[in-house]
PDB file of C-alpha atoms in Angstrom:
ATOM      1  CA  UNK R  17     -73.292  -3.832 107.315  1.00  0.00           C
ATOM      2  CA  UNK R  18     -71.825  -5.175 104.058  1.00  0.00           C
ATOM      3  CA  UNK R  19     -68.077  -4.809 103.623  1.00  0.00           C
ATOM      4  CA  UNK R  20     -66.831  -2.172 101.220  1.00  0.00           C
ATOM      5  CA  UNK R  21     -63.588  -2.445  99.283  1.00  0.00           C
ATOM      6  CA  UNK R  22     -61.684   0.822  99.185  1.00  0.00           C
ATOM      7  CA  UNK R  23     -58.992   1.577  96.622  1.00  0.00           C
ATOM      8  CA  UNK R  24     -56.571   3.764  98.568  1.00  0.00           C
ATOM      9  CA  UNK R  25     -54.374   4.714  95.640  1.00  0.00           C
ATOM     10  CA  UNK R  26     -51.205   3.922  97.620  1.00  0.00           C
ATOM     11  CA  UNK R  27     -48.198   2.714  95.625  1.00  0.00           C
ATOM     12  CA  UNK R  28     -46.994   0.306  98.317  1.00  0.00           C
ATOM     13  CA  UNK R  29     -48.038  -1.674 101.420  1.00  0.00           C
ATOM     14  CA  UNK R  30     -50.681  -0.112 103.661  1.00  0.00           C
ATOM     15  CA  UNK R  31     -49.591  -0.477 107.311  1.00  0.00           C
ATOM     16  CA  UNK R  32     -52.439   1.184 109.172  1.00  0.00           C
ATOM     17  CA  UNK R  33     -56.004   2.368 108.741  1.00  0.00           C
ATOM     18  CA  UNK R  34     -57.757   4.664 111.226  1.00  0.00           C
ATOM     19  CA  UNK R  35     -61.355   5.806 111.181  1.00  0.00           C
ATOM     20  CA  UNK R  36     -62.249   9.234 112.534  1.00  0.00           C
ATOM     21  CA  UNK R  37     -64.547   9.797 115.525  1.00  0.00           C
ATOM     22  CA  UNK R  38     -67.681  10.106 113.383  1.00  0.00           C
ATOM     23  CA  UNK R  39     -66.886   7.184 111.072  1.00  0.00           C
ATOM     24  CA  UNK R  40     -66.981   9.500 108.062  1.00  0.00           C
ATOM     25  CA  UNK R  41     -63.313   9.424 107.038  1.00  0.00           C
ATOM     26  CA  UNK R  42     -60.434   6.993 107.125  1.00  0.00           C
ATOM     27  CA  UNK R  43     -56.731   7.772 107.100  1.00  0.00           C
ATOM     28  CA  UNK R  44     -54.283   5.239 105.675  1.00  0.00           C
ATOM     29  CA  UNK R  45     -50.524   4.969 106.246  1.00  0.00           C
ATOM     30  CA  UNK R  46     -48.239   3.409 103.673  1.00  0.00           C
ATOM     31  CA  UNK R  47     -44.672   2.436 102.789  1.00  0.00           C
ATOM     32  CA  UNK R  48     -44.967   4.918  99.904  1.00  0.00           C
ATOM     33  CA  UNK R  49     -44.292   7.628 102.576  1.00  0.00           C
ATOM     34  CA  UNK R  50     -47.746   9.179 102.211  1.00  0.00           C
ATOM     35  CA  UNK R  51     -50.995   9.305 104.144  1.00  0.00           C
ATOM     36  CA  UNK R  52     -54.300   9.332 102.339  1.00  0.00           C
ATOM     37  CA  UNK R  53     -57.621  10.626 103.646  1.00  0.00           C
ATOM     38  CA  UNK R  54     -60.700   8.909 102.202  1.00  0.00           C
ATOM     39  CA  UNK R  55     -64.308   9.915 102.798  1.00  0.00           C
ATOM     40  CA  UNK R  56     -66.629   6.965 103.356  1.00  0.00           C
ATOM     41  CA  UNK R  57     -70.402   6.804 103.398  1.00  0.00           C
ATOM     42  CA  UNK R  58     -72.927   3.973 103.118  1.00  0.00           C
ATOM     43  CA  UNK R  59     -71.560   2.320 100.015  1.00  0.00           C
ATOM     44  CA  UNK R  60     -69.331   4.900  98.383  1.00  0.00           C
ATOM     45  CA  UNK R  61     -65.938   6.395  99.080  1.00  0.00           C
ATOM     46  CA  UNK R  62     -63.926   9.267  97.671  1.00  0.00           C
ATOM     47  CA  UNK R  63     -60.315  10.318  97.914  1.00  0.00           C
ATOM     48  CA  UNK R  64     -60.099  13.626  99.831  1.00  0.00           C
ATOM     49  CA  UNK R  65     -56.403  14.345 100.345  1.00  0.00           C
ATOM     50  CA  UNK R  66     -52.848  13.014 100.178  1.00  0.00           C
ATOM     51  CA  UNK R  67     -50.479  14.129 102.941  1.00  0.00           C
ATOM     52  CA  UNK R  68     -46.799  14.196 102.031  1.00  0.00           C
ATOM     53  CA  UNK R  69     -43.993  15.057 104.417  1.00  0.00           C
ATOM     54  CA  UNK R  70     -42.520  11.827 105.734  1.00  0.00           C
ATOM     55  CA  UNK R  71     -39.336  10.495 104.156  1.00  0.00           C
ATOM     56  CA  UNK R  72     -39.876   6.823 104.849  1.00  0.00           C
ATOM     57  CA  UNK R  73     -42.633   4.274 105.421  1.00  0.00           C
ATOM     58  CA  UNK R  74     -45.487   5.604 107.567  1.00  0.00           C
ATOM     59  CA  UNK R  75     -46.328   2.994 110.203  1.00  0.00           C
ATOM     60  CA  UNK R  76     -49.340   4.421 112.030  1.00  0.00           C
ATOM     61  CA  UNK R  77     -51.923   7.208 111.920  1.00  0.00           C
ATOM     62  CA  UNK R  78     -54.205   8.375 114.734  1.00  0.00           C
ATOM     63  CA  UNK R  79     -57.065  10.891 114.807  1.00  0.00           C
ATOM     64  CA  UNK R  80     -57.308  13.242 117.770  1.00  0.00           C
ATOM     65  CA  UNK R  81     -60.669  13.726 119.496  1.00  0.00           C
ATOM     66  CA  UNK R  82     -62.774  16.221 117.488  1.00  0.00           C
ATOM     67  CA  UNK R  83     -63.017  18.600 120.451  1.00  0.00           C
ATOM     68  CA  UNK R  84     -59.420  19.567 119.558  1.00  0.00           C
ATOM     69  CA  UNK R  85     -60.339  20.250 115.911  1.00  0.00           C
ATOM     70  CA  UNK R  86     -59.503  18.155 112.877  1.00  0.00           C
ATOM     71  CA  UNK R  87     -56.078  16.752 113.784  1.00  0.00           C
ATOM     72  CA  UNK R  88     -54.241  13.638 112.658  1.00  0.00           C
ATOM     73  CA  UNK R  89     -50.926  12.301 113.955  1.00  0.00           C
ATOM     74  CA  UNK R  90     -48.558  10.061 111.999  1.00  0.00           C
ATOM     75  CA  UNK R  91     -45.290   8.272 112.734  1.00  0.00           C
ATOM     76  CA  UNK R  92     -42.657   6.954 110.390  1.00  0.00           C
ATOM     77  CA  UNK R  93     -39.455   5.031 109.841  1.00  0.00           C
ATOM     78  CA  UNK R  94     -37.858   8.469 109.302  1.00  0.00           C
ATOM     79  CA  UNK R  95     -37.939   9.030 113.088  1.00  0.00           C
ATOM     80  CA  UNK R  96     -40.484  11.823 112.893  1.00  0.00           C
ATOM     81  CA  UNK R  97     -43.964  12.302 114.274  1.00  0.00           C
ATOM     82  CA  UNK R  98     -46.124  14.804 112.395  1.00  0.00           C
ATOM     83  CA  UNK R  99     -49.290  16.471 113.643  1.00  0.00           C
ATOM     84  CA  UNK R 100     -51.460  17.378 110.640  1.00  0.00           C
ATOM     85  CA  UNK R 101     -54.185  19.995 110.924  1.00  0.00           C
ATOM     86  CA  UNK R 102     -57.096  20.504 108.572  1.00  0.00           C
ATOM     87  CA  UNK R 103     -57.740  24.201 107.888  1.00  0.00           C
ATOM     88  CA  UNK R 104     -60.273  24.663 105.126  1.00  0.00           C
ATOM     89  CA  UNK R 105     -62.043  21.452 104.212  1.00  0.00           C
ATOM     90  CA  UNK R 106     -59.560  18.835 102.928  1.00  0.00           C
ATOM     91  CA  UNK R 107     -56.658  21.301 103.135  1.00  0.00           C
ATOM     92  CA  UNK R 108     -54.084  19.806 105.482  1.00  0.00           C
ATOM     93  CA  UNK R 109     -50.868  21.337 106.790  1.00  0.00           C
ATOM     94  CA  UNK R 110     -48.145  20.243 109.185  1.00  0.00           C
ATOM     95  CA  UNK R 111     -49.026  21.868 112.513  1.00  0.00           C
ATOM     96  CA  UNK R 112     -46.008  20.377 114.283  1.00  0.00           C
ATOM     97  CA  UNK R 113     -43.131  18.013 113.591  1.00  0.00           C
ATOM     98  CA  UNK R 114     -41.434  16.145 116.438  1.00  0.00           C
ATOM     99  CA  UNK R 115     -37.977  14.810 115.653  1.00  0.00           C
ATOM    100  CA  UNK R 116     -36.923  13.806 119.172  1.00  0.00           C
ATOM    101  CA  UNK R 117     -36.373  10.169 118.201  1.00  0.00           C
ATOM    102  CA  UNK R 118     -33.205   9.053 116.477  1.00  0.00           C
ATOM    103  CA  UNK R 119     -34.698   6.008 114.778  1.00  0.00           C
ATOM    104  CA  UNK R 120     -38.018   4.645 113.534  1.00  0.00           C
ATOM    105  CA  UNK R 121     -41.129   5.705 115.467  1.00  0.00           C
ATOM    106  CA  UNK R 122     -43.277   2.575 115.383  1.00  0.00           C
ATOM    107  CA  UNK R 123     -46.404   3.457 117.326  1.00  0.00           C
ATOM    108  CA  UNK R 124     -48.446   6.492 118.381  1.00  0.00           C
ATOM    109  CA  UNK R 125     -51.523   6.834 120.569  1.00  0.00           C
ATOM    110  CA  UNK R 126     -53.585   9.838 121.658  1.00  0.00           C
ATOM    111  CA  UNK R 127     -54.438   9.901 125.341  1.00  0.00           C
ATOM    112  CA  UNK R 128     -58.099   9.849 126.454  1.00  0.00           C
ATOM    113  CA  UNK R 129     -59.431  13.325 125.626  1.00  0.00           C
ATOM    114  CA  UNK R 130     -60.073  14.082 129.304  1.00  0.00           C
ATOM    115  CA  UNK R 131     -56.294  14.309 129.758  1.00  0.00           C
ATOM    116  CA  UNK R 132     -55.968  17.020 127.104  1.00  0.00           C
ATOM    117  CA  UNK R 133     -54.236  16.853 123.727  1.00  0.00           C
ATOM    118  CA  UNK R 134     -51.494  14.382 124.534  1.00  0.00           C
ATOM    119  CA  UNK R 135     -49.656  11.922 122.271  1.00  0.00           C
ATOM    120  CA  UNK R 136     -47.489   8.942 123.265  1.00  0.00           C
ATOM    121  CA  UNK R 137     -44.882   7.673 120.795  1.00  0.00           C
ATOM    122  CA  UNK R 138     -42.803   4.486 120.908  1.00  0.00           C
ATOM    123  CA  UNK R 139     -39.546   4.184 118.978  1.00  0.00           C
ATOM    124  CA  UNK R 140     -36.883   1.686 117.924  1.00  0.00           C
ATOM    125  CA  UNK R 141     -34.409   3.831 119.914  1.00  0.00           C
ATOM    126  CA  UNK R 142     -35.954   2.245 123.034  1.00  0.00           C
ATOM    127  CA  UNK R 143     -37.642   5.408 124.287  1.00  0.00           C
ATOM    128  CA  UNK R 144     -41.259   6.473 124.704  1.00  0.00           C
ATOM    129  CA  UNK R 145     -42.012  10.177 124.393  1.00  0.00           C
ATOM    130  CA  UNK R 146     -45.213  11.895 125.501  1.00  0.00           C
ATOM    131  CA  UNK R 147     -46.067  15.250 123.916  1.00  0.00           C
ATOM    132  CA  UNK R 148     -48.705  17.431 125.582  1.00  0.00           C
ATOM    133  CA  UNK R 149     -50.154  20.568 123.974  1.00  0.00           C
ATOM    134  CA  UNK R 150     -50.049  23.762 126.037  1.00  0.00           C
ATOM    135  CA  UNK R 151     -52.601  26.553 125.933  1.00  0.00           C
ATOM    136  CA  UNK R 152     -50.066  28.851 124.220  1.00  0.00           C
ATOM    137  CA  UNK R 153     -49.761  26.465 121.264  1.00  0.00           C
ATOM    138  CA  UNK R 154     -46.415  24.985 122.308  1.00  0.00           C
ATOM    139  CA  UNK R 155     -45.800  21.418 123.421  1.00  0.00           C
ATOM    140  CA  UNK R 156     -44.347  19.928 126.592  1.00  0.00           C
ATOM    141  CA  UNK R 157     -42.342  16.709 126.347  1.00  0.00           C
ATOM    142  CA  UNK R 158     -41.911  13.972 128.915  1.00  0.00           C
ATOM    143  CA  UNK R 159     -39.919  10.841 128.246  1.00  0.00           C
ATOM    144  CA  UNK R 160     -39.570   7.265 129.373  1.00  0.00           C
ATOM    145  CA  UNK R 161     -35.924   6.589 128.598  1.00  0.00           C
ATOM    146  CA  UNK R 162     -35.050   3.045 127.559  1.00  0.00           C
ATOM    147  CA  UNK R 163     -38.567   1.759 128.208  1.00  0.00           C
ATOM    148  CA  UNK R 164     -37.632  -1.288 126.098  1.00  0.00           C
ATOM    149  CA  UNK R 165     -33.894  -0.937 125.344  1.00  0.00           C
ATOM    150  CA  UNK R 166     -34.067  -3.124 122.212  1.00  0.00           C
ATOM    151  CA  UNK R 167     -36.956  -1.098 120.780  1.00  0.00           C
ATOM    152  CA  UNK R 168     -40.567  -0.119 121.464  1.00  0.00           C
ATOM    153  CA  UNK R 169     -43.137  -1.576 119.078  1.00  0.00           C
ATOM    154  CA  UNK R 170     -46.432  -0.354 120.542  1.00  0.00           C
ATOM    155  CA  UNK R 171     -48.070   2.005 123.040  1.00  0.00           C
ATOM    156  CA  UNK R 172     -51.637   2.195 124.380  1.00  0.00           C
ATOM    157  CA  UNK R 173     -53.283   4.428 127.023  1.00  0.00           C
ATOM    158  CA  UNK R 174     -55.298   3.285 130.000  1.00  0.00           C
ATOM    159  CA  UNK R 175     -58.880   4.572 130.201  1.00  0.00           C
ATOM    160  CA  UNK R 176     -58.921   7.893 132.043  1.00  0.00           C
ATOM    161  CA  UNK R 177     -61.691   6.817 134.403  1.00  0.00           C
ATOM    162  CA  UNK R 178     -59.968   5.376 137.455  1.00  0.00           C
ATOM    163  CA  UNK R 179     -60.591   1.647 137.935  1.00  0.00           C
ATOM    164  CA  UNK R 180     -63.480   1.262 140.361  1.00  0.00           C
ATOM    165  CA  UNK R 181     -64.735   4.834 139.876  1.00  0.00           C
ATOM    166  CA  UNK R 182     -68.143   3.499 138.904  1.00  0.00           C
ATOM    167  CA  UNK R 183     -68.534   1.354 142.011  1.00  0.00           C
ATOM    168  CA  UNK R 184     -66.510   3.481 144.417  1.00  0.00           C
ATOM    169  CA  UNK R 185     -67.483   6.663 146.179  1.00  0.00           C
ATOM    170  CA  UNK R 186     -66.233  10.167 145.545  1.00  0.00           C
ATOM    171  CA  UNK R 187     -64.628  11.668 142.470  1.00  0.00           C
ATOM    172  CA  UNK R 188     -61.289  10.186 141.522  1.00  0.00           C
ATOM    173  CA  UNK R 189     -58.704  12.089 139.537  1.00  0.00           C
ATOM    174  CA  UNK R 190     -58.258  10.935 135.943  1.00  0.00           C
ATOM    175  CA  UNK R 191     -55.553   8.300 135.591  1.00  0.00           C
ATOM    176  CA  UNK R 192     -52.469   8.846 133.448  1.00  0.00           C
ATOM    177  CA  UNK R 193     -51.181   5.397 132.631  1.00  0.00           C
ATOM    178  CA  UNK R 194     -50.012   3.660 129.503  1.00  0.00           C
ATOM    179  CA  UNK R 195     -48.722   0.274 128.477  1.00  0.00           C
ATOM    180  CA  UNK R 196     -46.027  -0.588 125.975  1.00  0.00           C
ATOM    181  CA  UNK R 197     -44.764  -3.615 124.083  1.00  0.00           C
ATOM    182  CA  UNK R 198     -41.220  -4.197 122.908  1.00  0.00           C
ATOM    183  CA  UNK R 199     -38.614  -6.241 121.089  1.00  0.00           C
ATOM    184  CA  UNK R 200     -37.540  -7.576 124.513  1.00  0.00           C
ATOM    185  CA  UNK R 201     -40.727  -9.756 124.433  1.00  0.00           C
ATOM    186  CA  UNK R 202     -42.247  -7.877 127.402  1.00  0.00           C
ATOM    187  CA  UNK R 203     -45.257  -5.705 128.142  1.00  0.00           C
ATOM    188  CA  UNK R 204     -44.747  -2.869 130.637  1.00  0.00           C
ATOM    189  CA  UNK R 205     -47.175  -0.567 132.430  1.00  0.00           C
ATOM    190  CA  UNK R 206     -46.236   3.053 133.191  1.00  0.00           C
ATOM    191  CA  UNK R 207     -47.815   5.658 135.447  1.00  0.00           C
ATOM    192  CA  UNK R 208     -47.241   9.398 135.665  1.00  0.00           C
ATOM    193  CA  UNK R 209     -46.249  10.426 139.210  1.00  0.00           C
ATOM    194  CA  UNK R 210     -45.723  14.157 139.771  1.00  0.00           C
ATOM    195  CA  UNK R 211     -44.611  14.728 136.186  1.00  0.00           C
ATOM    196  CA  UNK R 212     -42.323  11.666 135.996  1.00  0.00           C
ATOM    197  CA  UNK R 213     -43.173   8.361 134.328  1.00  0.00           C
ATOM    198  CA  UNK R 214     -42.446   5.305 136.472  1.00  0.00           C
ATOM    199  CA  UNK R 215     -42.935   1.611 135.857  1.00  0.00           C
ATOM    200  CA  UNK R 216     -46.186   0.487 137.465  1.00  0.00           C
ATOM    201  CA  UNK R 217     -45.793  -3.290 137.160  1.00  0.00           C
ATOM    202  CA  UNK R 218     -43.150  -5.387 138.886  1.00  0.00           C
ATOM    203  CA  UNK R 219     -41.736  -7.299 137.253  1.00  0.00           C
ATOM    204  CA  UNK R 220     -42.409  -6.588 133.551  1.00  0.00           C
ATOM    205  CA  UNK R 221     -45.186  -8.751 132.080  1.00  0.00           C
ATOM    206  CA  UNK R 222     -43.317 -11.641 130.502  1.00  0.00           C
ATOM    207  CA  UNK R 223     -45.049 -14.605 128.877  1.00  0.00           C
ATOM    208  CA  UNK R 224     -44.293 -13.988 125.202  1.00  0.00           C
ATOM    209  CA  UNK R 225     -41.284 -15.712 123.635  1.00  0.00           C
ATOM    210  CA  UNK R 226     -40.776 -13.263 120.744  1.00  0.00           C
ATOM    211  CA  UNK R 227     -41.345  -9.593 119.932  1.00  0.00           C
ATOM    212  CA  UNK R 228     -44.560  -8.058 121.210  1.00  0.00           C
ATOM    213  CA  UNK R 229     -46.164  -6.560 118.095  1.00  0.00           C
ATOM    214  CA  UNK R 230     -49.098  -4.701 119.653  1.00  0.00           C
ATOM    215  CA  UNK R 231     -50.686  -3.823 122.982  1.00  0.00           C
ATOM    216  CA  UNK R 232     -54.218  -2.555 123.613  1.00  0.00           C
ATOM    217  CA  UNK R 233     -55.616  -1.409 126.964  1.00  0.00           C
ATOM    218  CA  UNK R 234     -59.321  -2.208 127.198  1.00  0.00           C
ATOM    219  CA  UNK R 235     -61.973   0.390 128.056  1.00  0.00           C
ATOM    220  CA  UNK R 236     -63.153  -0.483 131.568  1.00  0.00           C
ATOM    221  CA  UNK R 237     -66.264   1.695 132.080  1.00  0.00           C
ATOM    222  CA  UNK R 238     -65.175   2.398 135.650  1.00  0.00           C
ATOM    223  CA  UNK R 239     -65.154  -1.234 136.844  1.00  0.00           C
ATOM    224  CA  UNK R 240     -62.330  -2.263 139.182  1.00  0.00           C
ATOM    225  CA  UNK R 241     -60.635  -4.740 136.802  1.00  0.00           C
ATOM    226  CA  UNK R 242     -58.029  -3.524 134.294  1.00  0.00           C
ATOM    227  CA  UNK R 243     -57.330  -5.500 131.107  1.00  0.00           C
ATOM    228  CA  UNK R 244     -54.568  -5.335 128.491  1.00  0.00           C
ATOM    229  CA  UNK R 245     -54.285  -7.473 125.350  1.00  0.00           C
ATOM    230  CA  UNK R 246     -50.887  -8.160 123.800  1.00  0.00           C
ATOM    231  CA  UNK R 247     -50.117  -9.700 120.405  1.00  0.00           C
ATOM    232  CA  UNK R 248     -46.778 -11.239 119.524  1.00  0.00           C
ATOM    233  CA  UNK R 249     -44.549 -12.574 116.804  1.00  0.00           C
ATOM    234  CA  UNK R 250     -44.716 -15.858 118.777  1.00  0.00           C
ATOM    235  CA  UNK R 251     -48.294 -16.368 117.516  1.00  0.00           C
ATOM    236  CA  UNK R 252     -50.036 -15.834 120.828  1.00  0.00           C
ATOM    237  CA  UNK R 253     -52.433 -13.220 122.136  1.00  0.00           C
ATOM    238  CA  UNK R 254     -52.287 -12.815 125.915  1.00  0.00           C
ATOM    239  CA  UNK R 255     -54.937 -11.150 128.063  1.00  0.00           C
ATOM    240  CA  UNK R 256     -53.414  -9.475 131.125  1.00  0.00           C
ATOM    241  CA  UNK R 257     -55.710  -8.567 134.009  1.00  0.00           C
ATOM    242  CA  UNK R 258     -55.357  -6.996 137.413  1.00  0.00           C
ATOM    243  CA  UNK R 259     -58.310  -7.285 139.799  1.00  0.00           C
ATOM    244  CA  UNK R 260     -57.678  -3.996 141.548  1.00  0.00           C
ATOM    245  CA  UNK R 261     -55.082  -1.218 141.793  1.00  0.00           C
ATOM    246  CA  UNK R 262     -51.849  -2.453 143.357  1.00  0.00           C
ATOM    247  CA  UNK R 263     -52.402  -6.173 142.695  1.00  0.00           C
ATOM    248  CA  UNK R 264     -50.161  -8.274 140.425  1.00  0.00           C
ATOM    249  CA  UNK R 265     -51.016  -8.544 136.722  1.00  0.00           C
ATOM    250  CA  UNK R 266     -51.920 -12.042 135.604  1.00  0.00           C
ATOM    251  CA  UNK R 267     -51.601 -13.298 132.046  1.00  0.00           C
ATOM    252  CA  UNK R 268     -53.728 -15.842 130.226  1.00  0.00           C
ATOM    253  CA  UNK R 269     -53.250 -17.064 126.658  1.00  0.00           C
ATOM    254  CA  UNK R 270     -56.324 -16.171 124.609  1.00  0.00           C
ATOM    255  CA  UNK R 271     -55.231 -18.351 121.678  1.00  0.00           C
ATOM    256  CA  UNK R 272     -52.170 -19.584 119.805  1.00  0.00           C
ATOM    257  CA  UNK R 273     -52.658 -18.543 116.175  1.00  0.00           C
ATOM    258  CA  UNK R 274     -49.516 -20.388 114.953  1.00  0.00           C
ATOM    259  CA  UNK R 275     -48.599 -17.349 112.870  1.00  0.00           C
ATOM    260  CA  UNK R 276     -47.355 -13.912 113.936  1.00  0.00           C
ATOM    261  CA  UNK R 277     -50.147 -11.738 115.352  1.00  0.00           C
ATOM    262  CA  UNK R 278     -49.928  -8.123 114.225  1.00  0.00           C
ATOM    263  CA  UNK R 279     -52.690  -6.091 115.821  1.00  0.00           C
ATOM    264  CA  UNK R 280     -55.265  -6.248 118.617  1.00  0.00           C
ATOM    265  CA  UNK R 281     -58.142  -3.800 119.065  1.00  0.00           C
ATOM    266  CA  UNK R 282     -60.981  -3.568 121.599  1.00  0.00           C
ATOM    267  CA  UNK R 283     -64.621  -2.677 120.994  1.00  0.00           C
ATOM    268  CA  UNK R 284     -65.799   0.567 122.598  1.00  0.00           C
ATOM    269  CA  UNK R 285     -67.236  -1.249 125.604  1.00  0.00           C
ATOM    270  CA  UNK R 286     -64.147  -3.427 125.996  1.00  0.00           C
ATOM    271  CA  UNK R 287     -65.936  -6.783 125.806  1.00  0.00           C
ATOM    272  CA  UNK R 288     -64.933  -7.855 122.271  1.00  0.00           C
ATOM    273  CA  UNK R 289     -61.353  -8.109 121.005  1.00  0.00           C
ATOM    274  CA  UNK R 290     -60.444  -8.017 117.306  1.00  0.00           C
ATOM    275  CA  UNK R 291     -57.249  -9.841 116.341  1.00  0.00           C
ATOM    276  CA  UNK R 292     -55.392  -9.499 113.021  1.00  0.00           C
ATOM    277  CA  UNK R 293     -52.960 -12.333 112.279  1.00  0.00           C
ATOM    278  CA  UNK R 294     -50.307 -13.190 109.724  1.00  0.00           C
ATOM    279  CA  UNK R 295     -52.680 -15.419 107.735  1.00  0.00           C
ATOM    280  CA  UNK R 296     -54.710 -12.308 106.802  1.00  0.00           C
ATOM    281  CA  UNK R 297     -57.512 -13.284 109.170  1.00  0.00           C
ATOM    282  CA  UNK R 298     -59.374 -10.918 111.473  1.00  0.00           C
ATOM    283  CA  UNK R 299     -61.191 -12.752 114.264  1.00  0.00           C
ATOM    284  CA  UNK R 300     -63.419 -11.465 117.064  1.00  0.00           C
ATOM    285  CA  UNK R 301     -63.167 -12.865 120.607  1.00  0.00           C
ATOM    286  CA  UNK R 302     -65.351 -12.588 123.694  1.00  0.00           C
ATOM    287  CA  UNK R 303     -64.875 -13.671 127.308  1.00  0.00           C
ATOM    288  CA  UNK R 304     -67.378 -16.290 128.429  1.00  0.00           C
ATOM    289  CA  UNK R 305     -68.931 -16.422 131.899  1.00  0.00           C
ATOM    290  CA  UNK R 306     -66.332 -18.966 133.050  1.00  0.00           C
ATOM    291  CA  UNK R 307     -63.472 -16.637 132.092  1.00  0.00           C
ATOM    292  CA  UNK R 308     -62.486 -18.590 128.962  1.00  0.00           C
ATOM    293  CA  UNK R 309     -62.130 -16.664 125.713  1.00  0.00           C
ATOM    294  CA  UNK R 310     -64.182 -17.813 122.735  1.00  0.00           C
ATOM    295  CA  UNK R 311     -64.040 -16.885 119.106  1.00  0.00           C
ATOM    296  CA  UNK R 312     -67.263 -15.141 118.122  1.00  0.00           C
ATOM    297  CA  UNK R 313     -66.718 -14.747 114.412  1.00  0.00           C
ATOM    298  CA  UNK R 314     -64.292 -14.334 111.537  1.00  0.00           C
ATOM    299  CA  UNK R 315     -64.485 -10.981 109.791  1.00  0.00           C
ATOM    300  CA  UNK R 316     -64.948 -11.843 106.120  1.00  0.00           C
ATOM    301  CA  UNK R 317     -62.928  -9.650 103.723  1.00  0.00           C
TER     302      UNK R 317
END
């Protein structure tokens, strides 16, 4: 598929781009405090809407699963998380505003849809909040206080299918786990036990020597192994794996990019990792049979 250049119309830096479930629309987040929705098709694009409501740079946007309707979440330097809902086509309104955090909210992630409408948010105040929609339209909040006391930079959910569900016997309950990255240079794994979030890795995953900029939990398709990728200001991407539930996580350096690494993102099947680095390169990586990671390609702009 040839690349397509899209003029967003933003007046400042674009921090995040998210494509909806059907690949028909993208949402962009910018330092100009707005979010723009752009319709994309084979080789054309059109501006559909501009969402205004944040009072500072918007760091991330995330589409909810379409079974919950047309919903988009955004987080900002202003400390707020906004859930936007599309009523009539291209008419967006603020369905809910969360202002639980006292400083910048840097990362948001919707849980796997099997867990319901549930949003995790990581903030510079050190806390992670998890908002879950109730049937009556309200929201329940659970918190991980001081998850990374110096600040949370990123959050990512585990797949809901329990590790090993494909090869095991019997139906396993969906898993509620997430991972986070922080300004304390660590990656942490959290699990929900009886309504309370507890750390699920001891000790914290520590191989980076500078801020962790992004974490991404890989889809596992029900296989026993769990995999998390982390990207850091130190220039390295680390692949963390655990062979089975209860074992220790092990880290392996995928590559040293010698420039800060900003974002990591898995393919739907979890076998290819996209890495965006500070030299404006996007590279794709795949694990070889011997367990070494190899670069497959560079994504040409």
